[in-house]
Coordinates of C-alpha atoms and ligand atoms in Angstrom, one line a residue:
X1 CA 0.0 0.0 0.0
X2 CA 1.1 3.3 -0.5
X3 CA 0.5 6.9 -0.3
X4 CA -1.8 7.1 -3.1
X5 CA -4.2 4.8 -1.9
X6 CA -6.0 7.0 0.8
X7 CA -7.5 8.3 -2.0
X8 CA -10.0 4.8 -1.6
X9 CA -11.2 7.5 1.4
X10 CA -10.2 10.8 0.8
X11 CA -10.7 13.5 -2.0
X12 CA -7.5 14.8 -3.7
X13 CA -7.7 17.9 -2.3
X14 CA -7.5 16.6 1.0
X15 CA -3.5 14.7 -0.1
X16 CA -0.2 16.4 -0.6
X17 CA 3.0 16.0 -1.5
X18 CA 4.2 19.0 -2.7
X19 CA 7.9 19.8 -1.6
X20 CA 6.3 23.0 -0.4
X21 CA 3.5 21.6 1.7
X22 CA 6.0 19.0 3.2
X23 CA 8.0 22.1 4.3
X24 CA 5.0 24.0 5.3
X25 CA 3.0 21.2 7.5
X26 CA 6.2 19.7 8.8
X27 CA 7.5 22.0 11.4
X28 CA 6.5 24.4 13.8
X29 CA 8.3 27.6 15.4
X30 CA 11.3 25.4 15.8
X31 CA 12.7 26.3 12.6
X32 CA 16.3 24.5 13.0
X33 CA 15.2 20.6 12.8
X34 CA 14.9 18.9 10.1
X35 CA 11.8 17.6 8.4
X36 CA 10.8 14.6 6.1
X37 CA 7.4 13.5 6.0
X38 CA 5.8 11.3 3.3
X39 CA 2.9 13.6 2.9
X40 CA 0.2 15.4 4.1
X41 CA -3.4 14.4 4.5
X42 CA -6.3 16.9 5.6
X43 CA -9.6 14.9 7.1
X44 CA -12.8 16.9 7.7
X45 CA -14.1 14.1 10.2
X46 CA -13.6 11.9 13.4
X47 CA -14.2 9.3 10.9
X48 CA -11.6 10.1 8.2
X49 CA -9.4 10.3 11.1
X50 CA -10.2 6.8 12.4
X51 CA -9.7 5.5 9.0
X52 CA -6.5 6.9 8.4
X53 CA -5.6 5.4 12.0
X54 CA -6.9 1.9 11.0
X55 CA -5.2 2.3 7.4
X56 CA -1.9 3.8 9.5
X57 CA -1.8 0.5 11.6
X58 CA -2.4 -1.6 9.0
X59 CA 0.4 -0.2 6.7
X60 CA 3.0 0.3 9.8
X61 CA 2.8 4.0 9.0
X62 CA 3.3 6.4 11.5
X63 CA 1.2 9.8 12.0
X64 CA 2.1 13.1 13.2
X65 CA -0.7 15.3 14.1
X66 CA -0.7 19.1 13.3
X67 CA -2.5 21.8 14.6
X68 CA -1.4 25.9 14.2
X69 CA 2.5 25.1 14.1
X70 CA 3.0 27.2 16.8
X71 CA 4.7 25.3 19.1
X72 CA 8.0 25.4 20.4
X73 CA 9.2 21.9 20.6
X74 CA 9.0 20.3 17.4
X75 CA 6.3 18.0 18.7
X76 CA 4.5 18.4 15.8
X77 CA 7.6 18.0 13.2
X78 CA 7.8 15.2 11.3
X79 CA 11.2 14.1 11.1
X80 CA 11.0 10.0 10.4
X81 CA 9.3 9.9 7.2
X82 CA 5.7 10.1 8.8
X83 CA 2.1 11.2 7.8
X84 CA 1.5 14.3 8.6
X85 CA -2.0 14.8 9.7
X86 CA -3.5 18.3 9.2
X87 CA -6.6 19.8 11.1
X88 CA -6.7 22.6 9.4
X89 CA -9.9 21.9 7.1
X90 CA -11.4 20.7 10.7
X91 CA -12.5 24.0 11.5
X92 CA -16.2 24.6 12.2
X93 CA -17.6 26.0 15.7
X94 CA -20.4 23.7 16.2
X95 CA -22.6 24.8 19.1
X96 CA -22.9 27.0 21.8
X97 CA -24.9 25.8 24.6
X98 CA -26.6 29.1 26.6
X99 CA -27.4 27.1 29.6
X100 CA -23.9 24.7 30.2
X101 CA -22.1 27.9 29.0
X102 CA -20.3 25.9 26.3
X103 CA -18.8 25.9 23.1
X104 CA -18.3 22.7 20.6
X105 CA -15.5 23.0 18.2
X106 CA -13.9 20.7 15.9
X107 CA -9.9 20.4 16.6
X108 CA -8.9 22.8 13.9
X109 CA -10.8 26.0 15.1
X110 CA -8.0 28.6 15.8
X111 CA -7.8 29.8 19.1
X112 CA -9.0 33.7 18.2
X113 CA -12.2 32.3 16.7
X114 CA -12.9 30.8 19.6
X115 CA -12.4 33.8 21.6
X116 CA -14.2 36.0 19.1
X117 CA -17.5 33.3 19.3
X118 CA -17.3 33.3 22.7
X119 CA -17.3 37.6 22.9
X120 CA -20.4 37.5 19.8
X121 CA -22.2 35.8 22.6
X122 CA -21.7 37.7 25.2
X123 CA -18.9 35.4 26.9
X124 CA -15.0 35.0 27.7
X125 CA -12.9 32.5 26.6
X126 CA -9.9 33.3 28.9
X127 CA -6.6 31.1 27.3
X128 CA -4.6 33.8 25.3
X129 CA -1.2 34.6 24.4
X130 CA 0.4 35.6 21.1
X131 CA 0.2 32.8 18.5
X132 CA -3.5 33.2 19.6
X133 CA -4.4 34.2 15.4
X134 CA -2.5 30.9 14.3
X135 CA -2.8 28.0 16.9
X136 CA -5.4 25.4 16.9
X137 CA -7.6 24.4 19.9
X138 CA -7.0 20.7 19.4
X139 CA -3.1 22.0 19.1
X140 CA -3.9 24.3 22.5
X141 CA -5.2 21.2 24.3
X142 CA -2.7 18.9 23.2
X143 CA 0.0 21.2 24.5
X144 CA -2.4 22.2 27.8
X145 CA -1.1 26.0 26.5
X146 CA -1.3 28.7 29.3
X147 CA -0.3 32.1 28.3
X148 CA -1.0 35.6 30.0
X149 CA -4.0 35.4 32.2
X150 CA -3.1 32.2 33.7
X151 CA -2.5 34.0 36.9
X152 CA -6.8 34.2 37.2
X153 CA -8.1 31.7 34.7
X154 CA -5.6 28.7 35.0
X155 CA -4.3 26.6 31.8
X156 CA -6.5 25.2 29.0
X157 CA -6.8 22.3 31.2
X158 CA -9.6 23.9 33.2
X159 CA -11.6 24.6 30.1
X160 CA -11.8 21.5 29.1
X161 CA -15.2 20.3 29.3
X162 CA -15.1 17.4 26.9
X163 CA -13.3 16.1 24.3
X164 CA -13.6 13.6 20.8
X165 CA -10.7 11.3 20.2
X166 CA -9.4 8.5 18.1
X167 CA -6.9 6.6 19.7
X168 CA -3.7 4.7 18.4
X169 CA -6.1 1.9 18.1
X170 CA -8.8 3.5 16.1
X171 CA -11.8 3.8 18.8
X172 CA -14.0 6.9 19.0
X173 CA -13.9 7.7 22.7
X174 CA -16.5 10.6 23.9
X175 CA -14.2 11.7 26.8
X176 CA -16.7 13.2 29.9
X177 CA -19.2 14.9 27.4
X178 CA -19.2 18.3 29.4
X179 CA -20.5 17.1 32.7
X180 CA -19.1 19.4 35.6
X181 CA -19.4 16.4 37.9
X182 CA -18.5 13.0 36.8
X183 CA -17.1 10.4 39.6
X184 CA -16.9 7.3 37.5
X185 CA -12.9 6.4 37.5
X186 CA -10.1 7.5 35.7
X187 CA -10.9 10.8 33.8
X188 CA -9.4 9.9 30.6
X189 CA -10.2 13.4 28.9
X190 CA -7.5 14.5 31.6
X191 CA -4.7 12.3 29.9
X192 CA -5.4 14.1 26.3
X193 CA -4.6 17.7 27.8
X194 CA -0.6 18.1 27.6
X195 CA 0.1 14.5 25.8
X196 CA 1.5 16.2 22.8
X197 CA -0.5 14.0 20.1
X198 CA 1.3 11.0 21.6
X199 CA -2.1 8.9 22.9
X200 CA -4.1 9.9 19.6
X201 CA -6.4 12.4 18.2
X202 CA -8.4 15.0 19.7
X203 CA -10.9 15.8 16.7
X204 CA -13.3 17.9 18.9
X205 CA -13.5 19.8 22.3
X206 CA -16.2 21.6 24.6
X207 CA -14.6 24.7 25.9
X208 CA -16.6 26.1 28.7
X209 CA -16.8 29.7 28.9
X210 CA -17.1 32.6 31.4
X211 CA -18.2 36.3 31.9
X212 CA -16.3 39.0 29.7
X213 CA -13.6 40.9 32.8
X214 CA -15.0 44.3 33.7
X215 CA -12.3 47.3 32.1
X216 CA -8.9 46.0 32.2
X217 CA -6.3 48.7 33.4
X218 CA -2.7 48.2 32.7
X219 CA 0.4 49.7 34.6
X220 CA 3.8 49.6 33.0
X221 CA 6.3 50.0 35.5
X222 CA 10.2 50.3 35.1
X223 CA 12.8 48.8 38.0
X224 CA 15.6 48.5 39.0
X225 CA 16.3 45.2 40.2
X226 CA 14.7 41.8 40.6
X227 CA 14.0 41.4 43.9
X228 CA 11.9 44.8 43.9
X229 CA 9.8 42.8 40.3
X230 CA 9.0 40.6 43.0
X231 CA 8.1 42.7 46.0
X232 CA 5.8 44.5 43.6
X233 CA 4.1 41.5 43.0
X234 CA 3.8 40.5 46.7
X235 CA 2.2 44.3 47.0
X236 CA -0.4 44.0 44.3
X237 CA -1.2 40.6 44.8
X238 CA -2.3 41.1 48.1
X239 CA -4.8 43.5 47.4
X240 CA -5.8 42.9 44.2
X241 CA -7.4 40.4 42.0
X242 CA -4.8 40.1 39.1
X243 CA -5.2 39.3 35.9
X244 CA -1.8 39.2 34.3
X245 CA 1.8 40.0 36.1
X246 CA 4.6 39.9 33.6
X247 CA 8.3 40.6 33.7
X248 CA 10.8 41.7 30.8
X249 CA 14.1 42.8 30.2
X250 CA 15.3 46.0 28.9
X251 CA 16.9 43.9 25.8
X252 CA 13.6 42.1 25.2
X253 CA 12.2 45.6 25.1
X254 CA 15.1 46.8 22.5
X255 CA 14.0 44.1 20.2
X256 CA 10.4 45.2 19.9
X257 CA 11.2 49.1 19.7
X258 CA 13.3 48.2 17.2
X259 CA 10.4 47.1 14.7
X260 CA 9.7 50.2 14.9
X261 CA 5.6 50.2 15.6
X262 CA 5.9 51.0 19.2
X263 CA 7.1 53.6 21.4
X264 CA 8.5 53.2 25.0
X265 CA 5.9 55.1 27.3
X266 CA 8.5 55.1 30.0
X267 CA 11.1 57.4 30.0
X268 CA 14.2 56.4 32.2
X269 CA 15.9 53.5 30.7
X270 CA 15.6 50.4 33.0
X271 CA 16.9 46.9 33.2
X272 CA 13.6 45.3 34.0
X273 CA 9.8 45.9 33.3
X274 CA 6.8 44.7 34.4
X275 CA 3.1 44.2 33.2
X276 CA 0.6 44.6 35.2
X277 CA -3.2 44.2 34.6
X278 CA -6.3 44.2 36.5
X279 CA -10.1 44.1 36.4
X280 CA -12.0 46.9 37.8
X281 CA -14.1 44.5 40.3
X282 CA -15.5 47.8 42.5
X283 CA -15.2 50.9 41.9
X284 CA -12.1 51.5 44.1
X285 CA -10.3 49.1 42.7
X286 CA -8.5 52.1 40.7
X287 CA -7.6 54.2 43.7
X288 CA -6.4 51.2 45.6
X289 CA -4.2 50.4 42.7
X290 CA -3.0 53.5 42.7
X291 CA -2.5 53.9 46.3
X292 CA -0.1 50.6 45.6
X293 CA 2.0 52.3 42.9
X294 CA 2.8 55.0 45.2
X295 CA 3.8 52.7 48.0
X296 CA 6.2 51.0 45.3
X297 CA 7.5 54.8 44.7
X298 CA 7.9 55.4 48.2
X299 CA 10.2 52.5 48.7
X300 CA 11.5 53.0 45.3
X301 CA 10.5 49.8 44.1
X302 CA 9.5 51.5 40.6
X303 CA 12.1 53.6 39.1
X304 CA 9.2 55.1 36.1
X305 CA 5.6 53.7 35.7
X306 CA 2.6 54.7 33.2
X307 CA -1.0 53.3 33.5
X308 CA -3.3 53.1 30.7
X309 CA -6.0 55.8 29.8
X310 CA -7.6 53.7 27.2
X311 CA -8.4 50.1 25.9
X312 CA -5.7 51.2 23.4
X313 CA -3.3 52.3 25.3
X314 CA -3.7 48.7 27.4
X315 CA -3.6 46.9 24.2
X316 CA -0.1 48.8 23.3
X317 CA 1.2 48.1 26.3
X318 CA 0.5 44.4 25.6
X319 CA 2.2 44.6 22.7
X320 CA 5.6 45.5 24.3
X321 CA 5.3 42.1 25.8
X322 CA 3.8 40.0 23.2
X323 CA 6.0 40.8 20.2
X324 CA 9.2 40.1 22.0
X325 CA 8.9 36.5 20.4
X326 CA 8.2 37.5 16.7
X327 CA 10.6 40.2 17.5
X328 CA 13.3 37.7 18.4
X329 CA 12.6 35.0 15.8
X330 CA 14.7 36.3 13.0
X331 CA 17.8 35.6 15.5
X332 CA 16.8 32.4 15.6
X333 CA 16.7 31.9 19.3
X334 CA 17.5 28.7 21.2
X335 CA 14.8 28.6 23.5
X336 CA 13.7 27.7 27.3
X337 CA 10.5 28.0 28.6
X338 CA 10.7 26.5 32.7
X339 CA 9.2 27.5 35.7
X340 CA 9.7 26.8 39.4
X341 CA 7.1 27.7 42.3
X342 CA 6.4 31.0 42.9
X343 CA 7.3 31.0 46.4
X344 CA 11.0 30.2 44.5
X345 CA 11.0 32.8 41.8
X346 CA 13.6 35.5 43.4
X347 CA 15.8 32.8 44.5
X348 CA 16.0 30.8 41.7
X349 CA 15.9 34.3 39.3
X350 CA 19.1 35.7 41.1
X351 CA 20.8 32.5 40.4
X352 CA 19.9 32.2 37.0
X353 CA 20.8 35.8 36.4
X354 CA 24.5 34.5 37.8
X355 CA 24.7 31.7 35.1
X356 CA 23.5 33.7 32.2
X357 CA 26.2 36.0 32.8
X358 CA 28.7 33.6 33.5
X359 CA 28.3 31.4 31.0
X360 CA 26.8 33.2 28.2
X361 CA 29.1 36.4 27.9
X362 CA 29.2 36.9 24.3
X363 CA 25.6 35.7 23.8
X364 CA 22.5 37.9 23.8
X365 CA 20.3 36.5 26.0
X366 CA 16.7 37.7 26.3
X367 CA 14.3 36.9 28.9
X368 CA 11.1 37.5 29.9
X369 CA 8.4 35.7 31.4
X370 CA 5.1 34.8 33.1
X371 CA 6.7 36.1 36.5
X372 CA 3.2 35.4 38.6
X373 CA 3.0 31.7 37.4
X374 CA 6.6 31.4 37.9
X375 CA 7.3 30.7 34.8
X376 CA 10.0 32.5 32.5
X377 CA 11.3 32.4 28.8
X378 CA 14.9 32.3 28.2
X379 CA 15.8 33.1 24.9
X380 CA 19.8 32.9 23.9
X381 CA 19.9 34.5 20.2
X382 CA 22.3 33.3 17.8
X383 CA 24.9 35.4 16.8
X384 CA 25.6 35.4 13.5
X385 CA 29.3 34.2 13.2
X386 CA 28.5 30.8 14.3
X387 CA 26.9 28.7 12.2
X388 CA 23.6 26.7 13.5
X389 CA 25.2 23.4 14.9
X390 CA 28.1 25.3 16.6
X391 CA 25.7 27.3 18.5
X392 CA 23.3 24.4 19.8
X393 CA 26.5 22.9 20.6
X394 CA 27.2 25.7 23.4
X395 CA 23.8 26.3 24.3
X396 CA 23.0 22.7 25.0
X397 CA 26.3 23.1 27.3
X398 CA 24.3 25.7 29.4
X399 CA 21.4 23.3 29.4
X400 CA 23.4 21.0 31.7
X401 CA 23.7 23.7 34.4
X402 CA 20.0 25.3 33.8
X403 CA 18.7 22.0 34.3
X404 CA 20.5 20.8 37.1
X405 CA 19.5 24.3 38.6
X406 CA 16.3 23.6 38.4
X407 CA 16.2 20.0 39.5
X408 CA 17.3 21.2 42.6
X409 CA 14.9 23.8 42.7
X410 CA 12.5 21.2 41.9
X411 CA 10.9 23.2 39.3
X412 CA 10.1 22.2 35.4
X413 CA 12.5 22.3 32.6
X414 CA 9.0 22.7 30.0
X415 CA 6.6 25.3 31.8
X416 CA 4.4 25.1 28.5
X417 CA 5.9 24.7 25.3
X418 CA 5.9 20.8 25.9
X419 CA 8.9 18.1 25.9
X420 CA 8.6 17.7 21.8
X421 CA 11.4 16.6 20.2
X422 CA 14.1 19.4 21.6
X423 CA 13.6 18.8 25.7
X424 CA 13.3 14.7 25.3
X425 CA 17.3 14.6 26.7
X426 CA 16.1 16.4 29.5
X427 CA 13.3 15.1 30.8
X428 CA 14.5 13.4 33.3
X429 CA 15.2 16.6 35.4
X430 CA 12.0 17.1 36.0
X431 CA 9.9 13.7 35.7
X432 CA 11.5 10.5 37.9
X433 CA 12.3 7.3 36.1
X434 CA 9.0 5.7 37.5
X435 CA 7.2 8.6 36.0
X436 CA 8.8 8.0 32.8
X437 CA 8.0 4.4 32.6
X438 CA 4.5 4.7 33.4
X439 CA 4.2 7.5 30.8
X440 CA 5.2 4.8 28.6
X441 CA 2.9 2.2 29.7
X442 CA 0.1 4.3 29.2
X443 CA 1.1 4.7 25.9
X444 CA 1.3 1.3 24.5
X445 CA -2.1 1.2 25.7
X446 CA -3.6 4.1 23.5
X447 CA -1.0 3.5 20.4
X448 CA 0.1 -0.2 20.8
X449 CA 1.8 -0.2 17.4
X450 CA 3.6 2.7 18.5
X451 CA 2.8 4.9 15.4
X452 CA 1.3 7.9 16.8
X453 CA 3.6 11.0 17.6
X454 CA 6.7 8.8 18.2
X455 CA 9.3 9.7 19.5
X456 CA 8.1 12.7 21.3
X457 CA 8.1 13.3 24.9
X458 CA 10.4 10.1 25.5
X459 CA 11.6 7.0 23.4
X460 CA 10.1 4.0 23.5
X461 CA 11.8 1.6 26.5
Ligands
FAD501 C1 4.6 33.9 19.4 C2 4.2 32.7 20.2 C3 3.8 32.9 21.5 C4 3.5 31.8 22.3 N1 3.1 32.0 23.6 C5 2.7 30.9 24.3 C6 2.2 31.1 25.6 O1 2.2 32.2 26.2 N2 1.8 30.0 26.3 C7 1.8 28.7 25.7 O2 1.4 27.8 26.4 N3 2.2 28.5 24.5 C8 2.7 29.6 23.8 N4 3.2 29.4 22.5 C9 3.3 28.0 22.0 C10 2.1 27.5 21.1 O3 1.4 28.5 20.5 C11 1.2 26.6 21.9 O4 1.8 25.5 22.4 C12 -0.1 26.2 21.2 O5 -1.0 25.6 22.1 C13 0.2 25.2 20.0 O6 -0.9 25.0 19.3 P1 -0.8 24.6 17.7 O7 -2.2 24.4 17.2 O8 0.0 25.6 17.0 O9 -0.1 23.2 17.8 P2 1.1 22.6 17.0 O10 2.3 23.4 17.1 O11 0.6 22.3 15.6 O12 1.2 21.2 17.7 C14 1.6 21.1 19.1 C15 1.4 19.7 19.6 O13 0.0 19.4 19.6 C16 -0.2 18.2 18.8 N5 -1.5 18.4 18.2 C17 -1.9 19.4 17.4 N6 -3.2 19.3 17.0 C18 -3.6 18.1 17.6 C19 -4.8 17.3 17.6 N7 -5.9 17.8 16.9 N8 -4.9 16.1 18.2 C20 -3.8 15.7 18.9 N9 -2.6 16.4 19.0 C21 -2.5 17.5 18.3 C22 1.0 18.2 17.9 O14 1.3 16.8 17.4 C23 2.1 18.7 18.8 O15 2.5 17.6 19.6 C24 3.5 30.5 21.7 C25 3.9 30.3 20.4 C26 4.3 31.4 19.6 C27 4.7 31.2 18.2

């Protein structure tokens, strides 16, 4: 059997081979591995996708599923010659449900349409961050994506109502059809959220959805150091209800300004920034925020600060956080994305300050991060004298120490990009060798032929 005969169940506009769509649908945002797939398919059903599961098994093919492309660790690049299965033509909102405050989607919605359904009705969908225009839901679930209002909403994981799936083995399983409560053993839905396509296919998903946040307010504050980022947060976290807290560097900020399309509102120059944004729950919510910012100026905690007068203004000062990554692309950054407990964050950020200087001294590093989830993004850009295997070579050297760091920090070496293909080596920071194993067992249960997603996450024993 070969390529050509999925076309017993599928239309030719619904195959590829074109060089160009193997390029396309074969990597994500991790531009530097390299991809080679057999082709690309495009189902518009649960069923196509069971078939091409039961024809995968059958032919000893393997499958790689494919949402936005967005991530960052190449768990949805095919690099062994695989299938690469495409959601993209599985895009159609199904329902909203008024009363269970739902919406059904098929895999391939993209993560703004949701959001933009969800607002036409009169509701919230909370999960956003920048590849929000380009990522899929299924892709969202399968990577349990998190973003900038995880600090009030949580991860997808707690939007999850329900789920479709075809397993490795070809079932259909309805996974909790949107009940709230649901005590009958092992919540299998659970499993899906974060497996990286490695278990099978999610082809559909119930998001649940919430009320719209009352006017947002954003304050952009300059400082000094890191341990005053942190005792800010202490301060307005106390008080206040966030919604976002967010930290960046004064390099991260150079790469944006440098685009050109924004402007710095602040005007000393400082070596850190930080975002934050909060929902105007009472109507002194804004004079007790701004009672905070002066206690911050006080004890100079702030060096410079600017709050937003309009939805505008909030939204540009959004954008000095969120284009740091398409800022930064073009350098082709190497990147981390970890995260320890919050109650960790200045210790473990003054230490990893200390390495980054130490060991990267002719590297630009840029980093920025999701300081109230305790998560940050490390980004090392690659200079442009060394070519692309010389400089994974040094910064997988760094990797050693970062990881070690945070094993003994016990925090995570993948906050939310996902293990992929590019943190596989390092798993074992983070997960224990039991954990491992079982991972794997519960794999060969889902995919016994081993032909979905493999090699992703971990290797097979
Ligand atoms: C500029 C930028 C900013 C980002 N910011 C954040 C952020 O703040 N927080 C965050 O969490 N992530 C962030 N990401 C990473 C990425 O956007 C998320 O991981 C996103 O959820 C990936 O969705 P996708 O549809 O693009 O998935 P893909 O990249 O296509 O795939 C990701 C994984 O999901 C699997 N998959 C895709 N669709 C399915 C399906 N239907 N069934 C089973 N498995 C499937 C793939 O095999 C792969 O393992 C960012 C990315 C970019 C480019």
């Amino acid at each position: 059997m070969s390529f050509s005969d999925l076309k017993n169940f599928l239309r030719p506009d619904q195959m590829s081979q074109s060089p160009q769509d193997l390029e396309i649908y074969g990597k994500d945002w991790t531009k530097h591995i390299l991809t080679r797939s057999i082709g690309v398919v495009f189902p518009t059903s649960t069923e196509q996708v069971r078939d091409l599961v039961l024809w995968a098994r059958e032919n000893k093919t393997a499958l790689v599923p494919s949402g936005g492309r967005t991530g960052m660790s190449g768990a949805a690049v095919a690099t062994k010659s695989e299938l690469i299965v495409s959601f993209e033509k599985m895009n159609k909102i199904l329902e909203f449900n008024s009363i269970d405050l739902t919406v059904q989607c098929q895999a391939g919605v993209i993560t703004e349409q949701l959001q933009n359904f969800a607002k036409e009705k009169g509701y919230y969908y909370p999960v956003d961050f920048a590849a929000r225009g380009s990522s899929h839901v299924g892709g969202n679930i399968a990577t349990n994506a998190g973003g900038i209002k995880v600090l009030r909403y949580g991860l997808t994981r707690n939007w999850v109502a329900g789920i479709k799936v075809v397993t490795g083995q070809g079932q259909i399983l309805n996974l909790n059809n949107s009940l709230v409560k649901n005590a009958t053993g092992y919540d299998l839905r659970q499993l899906f959220i974060g497996s990286e396509g490695t278990l099978g296919f999610i082809t559909e998903a119930t998001f649940t959805v919430t009320h719209s946040p009352k006017d947002l307010t954003v304050f952009l504050l300059g400082v000094e150091n890191l341990d005053n980022v942190l005792n800010i947060f202490q301060a307005f976290r106390r008080e206040i209800p966030l919604t976002a807290y967010e930290m960046f560097t004064d390099k991260a900020l150079a790469c944006v300004l440098k685009q050109g399309h924004l402007k710095n509102p602040l005007s000393a120059a400082c070596p850190f920034y930080v975002l934050i944004e909060f929902e105007h729950e009472s109507e002194t919510t804004m004079d007790q925020a701004m009672g905070l910012f002066e206690l911050c100026l006080e004890k100079n905690w702030v060096v410079d600060g600017s709050v937003s007068q309009t939805a505008q203004q909030a939204k540009d000062f959004w954008r000095l956080r969120e284009d740091i990554s398409e800022s930064t692309a073009p350098h082709q950054p190497y990147k981390n994305d970890i995260s320890v407990r919050v109650s960790d964050v200045t210790a473990f950020l003054t230490e990893l300050n200390q390495l980054l200087t130490t060991e990267y001294p002719d590297f630009e590093v840029i980093w920025f991060g999701h300081i109230g989830d305790g998560n940050l993004h490390i980004n090392i850009l690659k200079p442009p004298s060394l070519s692309s295997t010389e400089f994974l070579n040094k910064c997988h050297k760094v990797d050693q120490h970062l990881f070690e760091m945070i094993a003994r920090f016990k925090g995570s070496i993948s906050a939310e990009h996902g293990v992929g293909l590019t943190k596989k080596p390092y798993l074992e920071y983070t997960r224990s060798a039991e954990e491992i194993q079982i991972m794997r067992e519960i794999k060969k249960v889902f995919d016994p032929d081993g032909i979905i997603n493999p090699g992703k996450i971990f290797d097979p024993a």
